[in-house]
Amino acid sequence: MVSQCMQVLQCALVLLLLQPQKTLAALRSYNLTLNAGTRAPDGVKREVYLVNGQQPGPLTEADEGDDLEIFVQNDLPVEQTIHWHGLLQRGTPDMDGVPGITQFPIPPGGNFTYRFSTGTEYGAYWNHSHFRAYYDDAVRGPLLIHPSPSRRRPFESLAQDSKELDTMLRVERAATPLLLADWYHRLSDVIYDEYFKTGAFPQCVDSLLANGYG
Ligand SMILES: *[C@@H]1O[C@H](CO)[C@@H](O)[C@H](O)[C@H]1NC(C)=O
Ligand SMILES: *[C@@H]1O[C@H](CO)[C@@H](O)[C@H](O)[C@H]1NC(C)=O
Ligand SMILES: CC(=O)N[C@H]1CO[C@H](CO)[C@@H](O)[C@@H]1O
């Protein structure tokens, strides 16, 4: 009996050790406040929608497997939802941020808390408003999920020694996402209305932004 128990314990221990190296998932909490403001990202002033007073919003980082809890306060005059582009939301489809499909839109003055795990997904993502075309008004931001240390990197074989590999891993961790975006000088609702009247989407944008600069 005792030896069976020991064996079971040993098996459990071996199984634990065989698991891919996994650090404990952390809970990362964020507060996003959406409101309207005036900015001139390419030199031309226009009304923009801001996330925590910025456009695009600040970089959000997490480690693979982390849980995210994001409180969104919508102080815009229009309805909103936030979509975590590319994340599969396995087990949490109601956190996908698609209005009319997975949730009611967040009304002006309302709030919503998104709770989900990054699961086994990692890499460079972005999050954006999923209501009408409001992400064109700058309701978007970069989301970087760092891969678990146990994952093999494609650049590993290029390193001559462990010191070089450490440097590469440090550089990977310090990467700065570059968000490129089409930019119009009018609010997306104005363009949206034109689109519904004419059936043609205006293909000529006024400028291009890189991390919010024209
Ligand atoms: C988010 O806002 C709530 C309510 O204002 C506050 O209690 C909480 O500490 C904030 N969380 C973060 C991560 O800033
Ligand atoms: C979020 O909205 C609910 C429902 O209107 C409200 O009861 C709650 O106080 C709001 N939470 C915060 C932190 O503003
Ligand atoms: C959790 C998360 O990714 N939050 C980011 C979503 O995008 C806004 C900008 O639109 C950032 O401010 C958030 O940090």
PDB file of C-alpha atoms and ligand atoms in Angstrom:
ATOM      1  CA  MET A   1       0.000   0.000   0.000  1.00  0.00           C
ATOM      2  CA  VAL A   2       2.666   2.414   1.109  1.00  0.00           C
ATOM      3  CA  SER A   3       4.896   1.559  -1.815  1.00  0.00           C
ATOM      4  CA  GLN A   4       1.948   1.988  -4.218  1.00  0.00           C
ATOM      5  CA  CYS A   5       1.351   5.417  -2.748  1.00  0.00           C
ATOM      6  CA  MET A   6       5.009   6.238  -3.174  1.00  0.00           C
ATOM      7  CA  GLN A   7       4.798   5.110  -6.782  1.00  0.00           C
ATOM      8  CA  VAL A   8       1.748   7.245  -7.443  1.00  0.00           C
ATOM      9  CA  LEU A   9       3.530  10.197  -5.851  1.00  0.00           C
ATOM     10  CA  GLN A  10       6.612   9.519  -7.914  1.00  0.00           C
ATOM     11  CA  CYS A  11       4.555   9.282 -11.094  1.00  0.00           C
ATOM     12  CA  ALA A  12       2.835  12.551 -10.258  1.00  0.00           C
ATOM     13  CA  LEU A  13       6.223  14.140  -9.634  1.00  0.00           C
ATOM     14  CA  VAL A  14       7.607  12.849 -12.922  1.00  0.00           C
ATOM     15  CA  LEU A  15       4.538  14.140 -14.751  1.00  0.00           C
ATOM     16  CA  LEU A  16       4.977  17.538 -13.113  1.00  0.00           C
ATOM     17  CA  LEU A  17       8.608  17.644 -14.156  1.00  0.00           C
ATOM     18  CA  LEU A  18       7.728  16.601 -17.694  1.00  0.00           C
ATOM     19  CA  GLN A  19       5.343  19.555 -18.060  1.00  0.00           C
ATOM     20  CA  PRO A  20       6.807  22.282 -20.240  1.00  0.00           C
ATOM     21  CA  GLN A  21       8.521  24.791 -17.981  1.00  0.00           C
ATOM     22  CA  LYS A  22       5.717  27.021 -16.832  1.00  0.00           C
ATOM     23  CA  THR A  23       5.830  30.040 -14.594  1.00  0.00           C
ATOM     24  CA  LEU A  24       2.723  30.912 -12.594  1.00  0.00           C
ATOM     25  CA  ALA A  25       0.204  32.943 -14.564  1.00  0.00           C
ATOM     26  CA  ALA A  26       0.013  36.506 -13.343  1.00  0.00           C
ATOM     27  CA  LEU A  27      -3.157  38.587 -13.291  1.00  0.00           C
ATOM     28  CA  ARG A  28      -2.617  41.840 -15.163  1.00  0.00           C
ATOM     29  CA  SER A  29      -5.181  44.556 -14.578  1.00  0.00           C
ATOM     30  CA  TYR A  30      -5.705  47.592 -16.749  1.00  0.00           C
ATOM     31  CA  ASN A  31      -8.091  50.510 -16.712  1.00  0.00           C
ATOM     32  CA  LEU A  32      -9.017  52.053 -20.016  1.00  0.00           C
ATOM     33  CA  THR A  33     -10.971  55.283 -20.220  1.00  0.00           C
ATOM     34  CA  LEU A  34     -12.250  56.284 -23.634  1.00  0.00           C
ATOM     35  CA  ASN A  35     -13.016  59.916 -24.306  1.00  0.00           C
ATOM     36  CA  ALA A  36     -12.993  62.481 -27.082  1.00  0.00           C
ATOM     37  CA  GLY A  37     -10.357  65.131 -27.654  1.00  0.00           C
ATOM     38  CA  THR A  38      -8.607  67.171 -30.313  1.00  0.00           C
ATOM     39  CA  ARG A  39      -5.227  66.161 -31.737  1.00  0.00           C
ATOM     40  CA  ALA A  40      -3.155  66.904 -34.831  1.00  0.00           C
ATOM     41  CA  PRO A  41      -1.116  63.729 -35.349  1.00  0.00           C
ATOM     42  CA  ASP A  42      -0.098  64.759 -38.884  1.00  0.00           C
ATOM     43  CA  GLY A  43      -0.334  68.521 -38.401  1.00  0.00           C
ATOM     44  CA  VAL A  44      -4.055  68.772 -39.195  1.00  0.00           C
ATOM     45  CA  LYS A  45      -6.319  69.220 -36.188  1.00  0.00           C
ATOM     46  CA  ARG A  46      -9.337  66.970 -35.867  1.00  0.00           C
ATOM     47  CA  GLU A  47     -11.525  65.352 -33.258  1.00  0.00           C
ATOM     48  CA  VAL A  48     -10.083  62.011 -32.164  1.00  0.00           C
ATOM     49  CA  TYR A  49     -11.116  59.359 -29.716  1.00  0.00           C
ATOM     50  CA  LEU A  50      -8.553  58.816 -26.981  1.00  0.00           C
ATOM     51  CA  VAL A  51      -7.623  55.896 -24.784  1.00  0.00           C
ATOM     52  CA  ASN A  52      -6.282  57.107 -21.422  1.00  0.00           C
ATOM     53  CA  GLY A  53      -5.665  60.481 -23.067  1.00  0.00           C
ATOM     54  CA  GLN A  54      -3.471  59.009 -25.816  1.00  0.00           C
ATOM     55  CA  GLN A  55      -3.707  57.806 -29.387  1.00  0.00           C
ATOM     56  CA  PRO A  56      -2.742  55.114 -30.021  1.00  0.00           C
ATOM     57  CA  GLY A  57      -2.861  53.858 -26.432  1.00  0.00           C
ATOM     58  CA  PRO A  58       0.220  52.843 -24.461  1.00  0.00           C
ATOM     59  CA  LEU A  59       1.788  49.434 -25.037  1.00  0.00           C
ATOM     60  CA  THR A  60       0.234  46.656 -22.992  1.00  0.00           C
ATOM     61  CA  GLU A  61       2.469  43.714 -22.166  1.00  0.00           C
ATOM     62  CA  ALA A  62       1.760  40.288 -20.712  1.00  0.00           C
ATOM     63  CA  ASP A  63       3.563  36.964 -20.495  1.00  0.00           C
ATOM     64  CA  GLU A  64       2.186  33.874 -22.175  1.00  0.00           C
ATOM     65  CA  GLY A  65      -0.451  32.289 -19.922  1.00  0.00           C
ATOM     66  CA  ASP A  66      -1.190  35.493 -17.986  1.00  0.00           C
ATOM     67  CA  ASP A  67      -4.756  36.456 -17.184  1.00  0.00           C
ATOM     68  CA  LEU A  68      -5.965  39.873 -18.221  1.00  0.00           C
ATOM     69  CA  GLU A  69      -8.631  41.945 -16.510  1.00  0.00           C
ATOM     70  CA  ILE A  70      -9.406  45.154 -18.352  1.00  0.00           C
ATOM     71  CA  PHE A  71     -11.921  47.650 -17.066  1.00  0.00           C
ATOM     72  CA  VAL A  72     -13.249  49.897 -19.836  1.00  0.00           C
ATOM     73  CA  GLN A  73     -15.007  53.156 -19.001  1.00  0.00           C
ATOM     74  CA  ASN A  74     -16.714  54.604 -22.062  1.00  0.00           C
ATOM     75  CA  ASP A  75     -16.841  58.397 -21.764  1.00  0.00           C
ATOM     76  CA  LEU A  76     -17.384  58.815 -25.517  1.00  0.00           C
ATOM     77  CA  PRO A  77     -20.692  60.083 -26.919  1.00  0.00           C
ATOM     78  CA  VAL A  78     -20.965  56.824 -28.914  1.00  0.00           C
ATOM     79  CA  GLU A  79     -21.242  53.126 -28.083  1.00  0.00           C
ATOM     80  CA  GLN A  80     -18.065  51.027 -27.931  1.00  0.00           C
ATOM     81  CA  THR A  81     -16.608  47.561 -27.425  1.00  0.00           C
ATOM     82  CA  ILE A  82     -12.943  46.507 -27.400  1.00  0.00           C
ATOM     83  CA  HIS A  83     -11.786  43.535 -29.458  1.00  0.00           C
ATOM     84  CA  TRP A  84      -8.515  41.671 -28.732  1.00  0.00           C
ATOM     85  CA  HIS A  85      -7.522  41.018 -32.291  1.00  0.00           C
ATOM     86  CA  GLY A  86      -6.156  37.533 -32.949  1.00  0.00           C
ATOM     87  CA  LEU A  87      -6.750  36.129 -29.481  1.00  0.00           C
ATOM     88  CA  LEU A  88      -8.878  33.006 -29.786  1.00  0.00           C
ATOM     89  CA  GLN A  89     -10.828  33.469 -26.516  1.00  0.00           C
ATOM     90  CA  ARG A  90     -11.171  29.710 -26.037  1.00  0.00           C
ATOM     91  CA  GLY A  91     -13.636  29.260 -23.168  1.00  0.00           C
ATOM     92  CA  THR A  92     -14.397  33.000 -22.970  1.00  0.00           C
ATOM     93  CA  PRO A  93     -16.252  33.809 -26.226  1.00  0.00           C
ATOM     94  CA  ASP A  94     -18.236  36.493 -24.371  1.00  0.00           C
ATOM     95  CA  MET A  95     -14.998  38.490 -23.952  1.00  0.00           C
ATOM     96  CA  ASP A  96     -14.342  38.841 -27.692  1.00  0.00           C
ATOM     97  CA  GLY A  97     -15.752  42.360 -27.850  1.00  0.00           C
ATOM     98  CA  VAL A  98     -17.986  42.058 -30.912  1.00  0.00           C
ATOM     99  CA  PRO A  99     -21.148  44.155 -30.436  1.00  0.00           C
ATOM    100  CA  GLY A 100     -24.423  42.396 -31.189  1.00  0.00           C
ATOM    101  CA  ILE A 101     -22.647  39.026 -31.338  1.00  0.00           C
ATOM    102  CA  THR A 102     -20.795  38.479 -28.067  1.00  0.00           C
ATOM    103  CA  GLN A 103     -21.966  41.445 -25.980  1.00  0.00           C
ATOM    104  CA  PHE A 104     -24.177  44.492 -25.863  1.00  0.00           C
ATOM    105  CA  PRO A 105     -22.170  47.577 -26.791  1.00  0.00           C
ATOM    106  CA  ILE A 106     -20.931  49.670 -23.862  1.00  0.00           C
ATOM    107  CA  PRO A 107     -23.239  52.725 -23.863  1.00  0.00           C
ATOM    108  CA  PRO A 108     -21.911  56.268 -23.444  1.00  0.00           C
ATOM    109  CA  GLY A 109     -21.135  56.650 -19.726  1.00  0.00           C
ATOM    110  CA  GLY A 110     -21.161  52.874 -19.209  1.00  0.00           C
ATOM    111  CA  ASN A 111     -18.437  50.379 -18.385  1.00  0.00           C
ATOM    112  CA  PHE A 112     -17.513  46.766 -19.013  1.00  0.00           C
ATOM    113  CA  THR A 113     -14.799  44.502 -17.606  1.00  0.00           C
ATOM    114  CA  TYR A 114     -13.084  42.066 -19.939  1.00  0.00           C
ATOM    115  CA  ARG A 115     -11.615  38.977 -18.247  1.00  0.00           C
ATOM    116  CA  PHE A 116      -9.733  36.322 -20.173  1.00  0.00           C
ATOM    117  CA  SER A 117      -6.529  34.299 -20.282  1.00  0.00           C
ATOM    118  CA  THR A 118      -3.878  34.653 -22.984  1.00  0.00           C
ATOM    119  CA  GLY A 119      -3.799  30.826 -22.881  1.00  0.00           C
ATOM    120  CA  THR A 120      -1.037  29.420 -25.054  1.00  0.00           C
ATOM    121  CA  GLU A 121      -1.047  32.387 -27.427  1.00  0.00           C
ATOM    122  CA  TYR A 122       1.895  34.755 -27.677  1.00  0.00           C
ATOM    123  CA  GLY A 123       3.307  37.344 -30.047  1.00  0.00           C
ATOM    124  CA  ALA A 124       2.401  40.808 -31.276  1.00  0.00           C
ATOM    125  CA  TYR A 125      -1.293  41.680 -31.291  1.00  0.00           C
ATOM    126  CA  TRP A 126      -3.376  44.807 -31.238  1.00  0.00           C
ATOM    127  CA  ASN A 127      -6.642  45.655 -29.605  1.00  0.00           C
ATOM    128  CA  HIS A 128      -9.235  47.943 -31.102  1.00  0.00           C
ATOM    129  CA  SER A 129     -12.753  49.275 -30.915  1.00  0.00           C
ATOM    130  CA  HIS A 130     -15.176  46.941 -32.672  1.00  0.00           C
ATOM    131  CA  PHE A 131     -18.076  49.354 -32.971  1.00  0.00           C
ATOM    132  CA  ARG A 132     -18.700  50.885 -36.432  1.00  0.00           C
ATOM    133  CA  ALA A 133     -15.281  52.113 -37.684  1.00  0.00           C
ATOM    134  CA  TYR A 134     -14.198  53.760 -34.441  1.00  0.00           C
ATOM    135  CA  TYR A 135     -10.805  52.159 -34.490  1.00  0.00           C
ATOM    136  CA  ASP A 136     -10.120  54.532 -37.406  1.00  0.00           C
ATOM    137  CA  ASP A 137     -10.566  57.355 -34.890  1.00  0.00           C
ATOM    138  CA  ALA A 138      -7.626  55.895 -32.936  1.00  0.00           C
ATOM    139  CA  VAL A 139      -9.343  53.581 -30.443  1.00  0.00           C
ATOM    140  CA  ARG A 140      -6.588  50.993 -30.761  1.00  0.00           C
ATOM    141  CA  GLY A 141      -3.307  49.968 -29.197  1.00  0.00           C
ATOM    142  CA  PRO A 142      -0.487  47.405 -29.305  1.00  0.00           C
ATOM    143  CA  LEU A 143      -0.662  44.258 -27.167  1.00  0.00           C
ATOM    144  CA  LEU A 144       2.544  42.259 -26.778  1.00  0.00           C
ATOM    145  CA  ILE A 145       2.414  38.762 -25.259  1.00  0.00           C
ATOM    146  CA  HIS A 146       5.921  37.488 -24.505  1.00  0.00           C
ATOM    147  CA  PRO A 147       6.418  33.774 -25.255  1.00  0.00           C
ATOM    148  CA  SER A 148       7.159  31.461 -22.308  1.00  0.00           C
ATOM    149  CA  PRO A 149      10.918  31.003 -21.621  1.00  0.00           C
ATOM    150  CA  SER A 150      10.523  27.314 -22.534  1.00  0.00           C
ATOM    151  CA  ARG A 151       9.591  28.089 -26.136  1.00  0.00           C
ATOM    152  CA  ARG A 152      12.314  27.661 -28.707  1.00  0.00           C
ATOM    153  CA  ARG A 153      13.054  30.926 -30.521  1.00  0.00           C
ATOM    154  CA  PRO A 154      13.627  30.879 -34.291  1.00  0.00           C
ATOM    155  CA  PHE A 155      16.850  32.891 -33.765  1.00  0.00           C
ATOM    156  CA  GLU A 156      18.373  30.500 -31.206  1.00  0.00           C
ATOM    157  CA  SER A 157      20.541  28.664 -33.741  1.00  0.00           C
ATOM    158  CA  LEU A 158      22.138  31.958 -34.830  1.00  0.00           C
ATOM    159  CA  ALA A 159      23.721  32.499 -31.401  1.00  0.00           C
ATOM    160  CA  GLN A 160      27.389  31.491 -31.104  1.00  0.00           C
ATOM    161  CA  ASP A 161      27.230  31.088 -27.329  1.00  0.00           C
ATOM    162  CA  SER A 162      24.933  31.530 -24.347  1.00  0.00           C
ATOM    163  CA  LYS A 163      26.016  35.150 -23.870  1.00  0.00           C
ATOM    164  CA  GLU A 164      24.908  36.012 -27.388  1.00  0.00           C
ATOM    165  CA  LEU A 165      21.642  34.150 -26.842  1.00  0.00           C
ATOM    166  CA  ASP A 166      21.010  36.123 -23.633  1.00  0.00           C
ATOM    167  CA  THR A 167      21.537  39.360 -25.560  1.00  0.00           C
ATOM    168  CA  MET A 168      19.130  38.240 -28.279  1.00  0.00           C
ATOM    169  CA  LEU A 169      16.507  37.328 -25.674  1.00  0.00           C
ATOM    170  CA  ARG A 170      16.946  40.724 -23.987  1.00  0.00           C
ATOM    171  CA  VAL A 171      16.519  42.506 -27.318  1.00  0.00           C
ATOM    172  CA  GLU A 172      13.431  40.411 -28.082  1.00  0.00           C
ATOM    173  CA  ARG A 173      11.909  41.407 -24.737  1.00  0.00           C
ATOM    174  CA  ALA A 174      12.626  45.101 -25.329  1.00  0.00           C
ATOM    175  CA  ALA A 175      11.076  45.159 -28.816  1.00  0.00           C
ATOM    176  CA  THR A 176       9.013  48.246 -29.662  1.00  0.00           C
ATOM    177  CA  PRO A 177       5.874  47.517 -31.675  1.00  0.00           C
ATOM    178  CA  LEU A 178       5.355  49.824 -34.633  1.00  0.00           C
ATOM    179  CA  LEU A 179       1.695  50.551 -35.367  1.00  0.00           C
ATOM    180  CA  LEU A 180       1.046  51.744 -38.919  1.00  0.00           C
ATOM    181  CA  ALA A 181      -2.352  53.236 -39.703  1.00  0.00           C
ATOM    182  CA  ASP A 182      -4.312  54.948 -42.458  1.00  0.00           C
ATOM    183  CA  TRP A 183      -5.473  58.355 -41.295  1.00  0.00           C
ATOM    184  CA  TYR A 184      -8.382  60.486 -42.424  1.00  0.00           C
ATOM    185  CA  HIS A 185      -8.945  64.115 -41.535  1.00  0.00           C
ATOM    186  CA  ARG A 186     -12.602  63.433 -40.759  1.00  0.00           C
ATOM    187  CA  LEU A 187     -14.285  61.324 -38.093  1.00  0.00           C
ATOM    188  CA  SER A 188     -15.032  57.787 -39.212  1.00  0.00           C
ATOM    189  CA  ASP A 189     -18.789  58.351 -38.748  1.00  0.00           C
ATOM    190  CA  VAL A 190     -18.701  61.031 -41.485  1.00  0.00           C
ATOM    191  CA  ILE A 191     -16.859  58.667 -43.843  1.00  0.00           C
ATOM    192  CA  TYR A 192     -19.172  55.802 -42.852  1.00  0.00           C
ATOM    193  CA  ASP A 193     -22.253  57.880 -43.786  1.00  0.00           C
ATOM    194  CA  GLU A 194     -20.721  58.758 -47.168  1.00  0.00           C
ATOM    195  CA  TYR A 195     -19.999  55.084 -47.716  1.00  0.00           C
ATOM    196  CA  PHE A 196     -23.636  54.158 -47.092  1.00  0.00           C
ATOM    197  CA  LYS A 197     -24.861  56.931 -49.425  1.00  0.00           C
ATOM    198  CA  THR A 198     -22.499  56.149 -52.306  1.00  0.00           C
ATOM    199  CA  GLY A 199     -21.606  52.482 -51.786  1.00  0.00           C
ATOM    200  CA  ALA A 200     -17.961  53.357 -52.405  1.00  0.00           C
ATOM    201  CA  PHE A 201     -15.458  53.366 -49.575  1.00  0.00           C
ATOM    202  CA  PRO A 202     -13.025  56.303 -49.852  1.00  0.00           C
ATOM    203  CA  GLN A 203      -9.762  54.572 -50.692  1.00  0.00           C
ATOM    204  CA  CYS A 204      -7.606  57.715 -50.640  1.00  0.00           C
ATOM    205  CA  VAL A 205      -6.477  58.367 -47.102  1.00  0.00           C
ATOM    206  CA  ASP A 206      -5.146  61.769 -46.026  1.00  0.00           C
ATOM    207  CA  SER A 207      -1.965  60.428 -44.474  1.00  0.00           C
ATOM    208  CA  LEU A 208      -0.256  57.499 -42.809  1.00  0.00           C
ATOM    209  CA  LEU A 209       0.628  57.350 -39.125  1.00  0.00           C
ATOM    210  CA  ALA A 210       3.436  55.419 -37.474  1.00  0.00           C
ATOM    211  CA  ASN A 211       2.855  55.064 -33.727  1.00  0.00           C
ATOM    212  CA  GLY A 212       0.487  58.006 -33.931  1.00  0.00           C
ATOM    213  CA  TYR A 213       2.741  60.381 -35.913  1.00  0.00           C
ATOM    214  CA  GLY A 214       2.171  61.469 -39.508  1.00  0.00           C
TER     215      GLY A 214
HETATM  216  C1  LIG B   1      -8.879  50.802 -11.907  1.00  0.00           C
HETATM  217  O1  LIG B   1      -9.876  51.655 -11.424  1.00  0.00           O
HETATM  218  C2  LIG B   1     -10.495  51.191 -10.231  1.00  0.00           C
HETATM  219  C3  LIG B   1     -11.691  52.083  -9.927  1.00  0.00           C
HETATM  220  O2  LIG B   1     -11.398  53.432 -10.182  1.00  0.00           O
HETATM  221  C4  LIG B   1      -9.448  51.131  -9.127  1.00  0.00           C
HETATM  222  O3  LIG B   1     -10.031  50.639  -7.962  1.00  0.00           O
HETATM  223  C5  LIG B   1      -8.319  50.216  -9.572  1.00  0.00           C
HETATM  224  O4  LIG B   1      -7.292  50.215  -8.620  1.00  0.00           O
HETATM  225  C6  LIG B   1      -7.750  50.625 -10.907  1.00  0.00           C
HETATM  226  N1  LIG B   1      -6.823  49.605 -11.356  1.00  0.00           N
HETATM  227  C7  LIG B   1      -5.669  49.900 -11.975  1.00  0.00           C
HETATM  228  C8  LIG B   1      -4.841  48.725 -12.404  1.00  0.00           C
HETATM  229  O5  LIG B   1      -5.297  51.028 -12.206  1.00  0.00           O
HETATM  230  C1  LIG B   2     -20.036  50.215 -13.955  1.00  0.00           C
HETATM  231  O1  LIG B   2     -21.384  50.268 -14.379  1.00  0.00           O
HETATM  232  C2  LIG B   2     -22.285  49.719 -13.429  1.00  0.00           C
HETATM  233  C3  LIG B   2     -23.649  49.646 -14.090  1.00  0.00           C
HETATM  234  O2  LIG B   2     -24.052  50.901 -14.552  1.00  0.00           O
HETATM  235  C4  LIG B   2     -22.275  50.568 -12.177  1.00  0.00           C
HETATM  236  O3  LIG B   2     -23.157  50.030 -11.212  1.00  0.00           O
HETATM  237  C5  LIG B   2     -20.861  50.579 -11.622  1.00  0.00           C
HETATM  238  O4  LIG B   2     -20.795  51.448 -10.516  1.00  0.00           O
HETATM  239  C6  LIG B   2     -19.864  51.021 -12.682  1.00  0.00           C
HETATM  240  N1  LIG B   2     -18.519  50.819 -12.165  1.00  0.00           N
HETATM  241  C7  LIG B   2     -17.609  51.802 -12.069  1.00  0.00           C
HETATM  242  C8  LIG B   2     -16.310  51.433 -11.458  1.00  0.00           C
HETATM  243  O5  LIG B   2     -17.836  52.930 -12.487  1.00  0.00           O
HETATM  244  C1  LIG B   3      -4.974  45.049 -22.346  1.00  0.00           C
HETATM  245  C2  LIG B   3      -4.653  45.887 -23.518  1.00  0.00           C
HETATM  246  O1  LIG B   3      -4.162  45.412 -24.505  1.00  0.00           O
HETATM  247  N1  LIG B   3      -4.905  47.180 -23.434  1.00  0.00           N
HETATM  248  C3  LIG B   3      -4.542  48.156 -24.443  1.00  0.00           C
HETATM  249  C4  LIG B   3      -5.612  48.229 -25.502  1.00  0.00           C
HETATM  250  O2  LIG B   3      -5.415  49.318 -26.336  1.00  0.00           O
HETATM  251  C5  LIG B   3      -5.348  50.569 -25.679  1.00  0.00           C
HETATM  252  C6  LIG B   3      -5.192  51.613 -26.749  1.00  0.00           C
HETATM  253  O3  LIG B   3      -6.241  51.623 -27.625  1.00  0.00           O
HETATM  254  C7  LIG B   3      -4.211  50.609 -24.694  1.00  0.00           C
HETATM  255  O4  LIG B   3      -4.237  51.814 -23.988  1.00  0.00           O
HETATM  256  C8  LIG B   3      -4.358  49.490 -23.729  1.00  0.00           C
HETATM  257  O5  LIG B   3      -3.264  49.453 -22.881  1.00  0.00           O
END
